[in-house]
Short mmCIF file of C-alpha atoms in Angstrom, two decimals:
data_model
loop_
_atom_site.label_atom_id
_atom_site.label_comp_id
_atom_site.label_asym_id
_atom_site.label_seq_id
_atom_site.Cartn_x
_atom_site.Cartn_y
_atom_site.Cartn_z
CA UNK A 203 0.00 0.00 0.00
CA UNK A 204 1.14 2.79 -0.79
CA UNK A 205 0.93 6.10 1.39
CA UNK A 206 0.07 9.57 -0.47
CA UNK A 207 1.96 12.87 0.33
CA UNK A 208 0.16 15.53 -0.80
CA UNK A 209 0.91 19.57 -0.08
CA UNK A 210 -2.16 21.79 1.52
CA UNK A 211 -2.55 24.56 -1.07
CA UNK A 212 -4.39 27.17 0.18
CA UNK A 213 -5.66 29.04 -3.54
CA UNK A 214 -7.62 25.34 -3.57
CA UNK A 215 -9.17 25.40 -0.12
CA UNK A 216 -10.03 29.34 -0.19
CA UNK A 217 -11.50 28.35 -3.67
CA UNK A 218 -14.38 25.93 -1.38
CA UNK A 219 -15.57 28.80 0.77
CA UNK A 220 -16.97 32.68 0.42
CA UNK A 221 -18.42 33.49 3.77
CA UNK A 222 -16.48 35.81 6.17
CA UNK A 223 -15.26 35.31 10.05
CA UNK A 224 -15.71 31.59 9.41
CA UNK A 225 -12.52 29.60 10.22
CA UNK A 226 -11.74 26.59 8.49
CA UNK A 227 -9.49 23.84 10.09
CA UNK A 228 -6.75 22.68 7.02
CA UNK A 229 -4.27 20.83 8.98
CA UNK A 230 -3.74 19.40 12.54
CA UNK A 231 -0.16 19.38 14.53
CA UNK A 232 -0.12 17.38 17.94
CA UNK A 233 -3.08 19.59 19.56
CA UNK A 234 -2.99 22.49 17.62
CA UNK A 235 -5.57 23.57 14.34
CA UNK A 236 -4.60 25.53 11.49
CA UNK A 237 -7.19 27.53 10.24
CA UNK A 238 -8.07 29.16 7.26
CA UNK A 239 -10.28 32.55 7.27
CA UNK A 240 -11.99 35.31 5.06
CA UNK A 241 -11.88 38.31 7.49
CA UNK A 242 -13.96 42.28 6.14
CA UNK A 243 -15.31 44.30 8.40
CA UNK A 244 -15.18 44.80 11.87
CA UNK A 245 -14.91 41.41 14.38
CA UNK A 246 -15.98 41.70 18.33
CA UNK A 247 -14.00 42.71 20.98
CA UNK A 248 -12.67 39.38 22.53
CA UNK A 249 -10.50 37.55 24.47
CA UNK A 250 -9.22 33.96 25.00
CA UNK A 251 -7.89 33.22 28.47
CA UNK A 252 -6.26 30.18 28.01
CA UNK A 253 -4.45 30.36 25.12
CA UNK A 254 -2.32 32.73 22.31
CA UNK A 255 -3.32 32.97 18.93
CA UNK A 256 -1.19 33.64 16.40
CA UNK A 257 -2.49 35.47 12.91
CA UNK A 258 -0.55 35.06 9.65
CA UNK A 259 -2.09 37.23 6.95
CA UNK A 260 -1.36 35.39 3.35
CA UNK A 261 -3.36 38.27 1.56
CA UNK A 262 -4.75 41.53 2.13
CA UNK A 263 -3.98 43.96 5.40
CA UNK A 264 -5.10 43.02 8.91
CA UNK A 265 -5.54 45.44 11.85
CA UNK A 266 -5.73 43.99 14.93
CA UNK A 267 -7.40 46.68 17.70
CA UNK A 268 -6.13 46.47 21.56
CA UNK A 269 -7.85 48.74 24.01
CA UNK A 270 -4.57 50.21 24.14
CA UNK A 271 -3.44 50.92 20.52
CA UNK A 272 -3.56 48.06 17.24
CA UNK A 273 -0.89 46.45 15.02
CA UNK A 274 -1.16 46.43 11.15
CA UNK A 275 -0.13 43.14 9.32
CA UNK A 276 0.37 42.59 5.92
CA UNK A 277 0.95 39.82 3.73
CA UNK A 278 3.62 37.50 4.62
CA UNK A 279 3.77 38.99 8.37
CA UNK A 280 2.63 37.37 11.69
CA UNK A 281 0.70 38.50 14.91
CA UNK A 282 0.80 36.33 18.44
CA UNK A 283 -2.04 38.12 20.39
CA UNK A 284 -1.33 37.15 24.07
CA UNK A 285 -3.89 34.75 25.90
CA UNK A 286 -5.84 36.75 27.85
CA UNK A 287 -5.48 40.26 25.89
CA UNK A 288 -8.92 41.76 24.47
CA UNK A 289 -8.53 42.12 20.82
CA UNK A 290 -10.57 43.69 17.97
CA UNK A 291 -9.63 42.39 14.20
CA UNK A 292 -10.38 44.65 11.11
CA UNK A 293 -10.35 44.57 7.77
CA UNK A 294 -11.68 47.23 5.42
CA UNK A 295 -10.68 45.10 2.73
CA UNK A 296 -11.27 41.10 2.63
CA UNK A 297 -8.28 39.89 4.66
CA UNK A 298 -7.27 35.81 3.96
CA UNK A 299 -5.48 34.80 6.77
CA UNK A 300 -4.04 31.63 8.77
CA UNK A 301 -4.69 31.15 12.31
CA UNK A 302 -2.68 28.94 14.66
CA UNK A 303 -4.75 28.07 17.64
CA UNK A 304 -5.41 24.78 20.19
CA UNK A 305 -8.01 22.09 19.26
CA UNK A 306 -11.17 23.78 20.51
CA UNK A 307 -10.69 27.57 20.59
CA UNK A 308 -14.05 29.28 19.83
CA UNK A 309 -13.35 32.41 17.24
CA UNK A 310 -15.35 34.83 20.11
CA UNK A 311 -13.10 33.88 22.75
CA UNK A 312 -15.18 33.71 26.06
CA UNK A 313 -18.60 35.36 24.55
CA UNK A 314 -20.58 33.44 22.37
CA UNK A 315 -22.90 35.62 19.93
CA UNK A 316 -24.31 35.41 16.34
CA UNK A 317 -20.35 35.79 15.13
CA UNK A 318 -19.44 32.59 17.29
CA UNK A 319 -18.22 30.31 14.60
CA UNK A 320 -19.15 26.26 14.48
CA UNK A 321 -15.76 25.30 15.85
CA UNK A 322 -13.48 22.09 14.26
CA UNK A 323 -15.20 22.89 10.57
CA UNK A 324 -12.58 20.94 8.05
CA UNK A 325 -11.96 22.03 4.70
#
């Protein structure tokens, strides 16, 4: 039998979805998701008290809001919000982004509300 090794190309899985604020789980490494999103518009103000979350924008220009100030990514840059730190992400332009999270991290942190995303969605 023979075993296949196949890349994860992200134009093909962004290709399966349209709707925004929606993360979709691509890969799996020991207990952590990686998870592919359409981000426009304004998100929620949230938090997640257990864990970081990192933010890799692949295209388009992210703004993540603190209560405090915000950081501006761009493609090919990261982000490692800080568990427990009340965030804000913006995009006035659709953002396509990978997020690096534990198994089981809802998308509005400690709130749920009609952005809470159905968690562990693979694509």
């Amino acid at each position: 039998m023979t075993t296949q090794y196949s890349p994860i190309n992200f134009a093909q899985k962004y290709a399966l979805f349209q709707e925004q604020w929606t993360p979709k789980v691509v890969a799996e490494m020991n207990d952590y998701q990686f998870k592919i999103a359409r981000l426009e518009g304004d998100f929620v103000w949230h938090s997640h008290a257990d864990t970081d979350e990192t933010f890799i924008v692949l295209e388009g220009e992210l703004r993540i809001d603190f209560r405090d100030g915000a950081v501006m990514i761009g493609p090919g840059e990261m982000y490692v919000v800080k568990k427990g730190v009340e965030h804000k992400p913006c995009a006035a332009r659709e953002v396509k982004l990978l997020l690096i999270e534990p198994r089981g991290v809802i998308n509005t942190g400690d709130e749920t509300n009609e952005r809470t995303a159905v968690n562990d969605v693979w694509i």
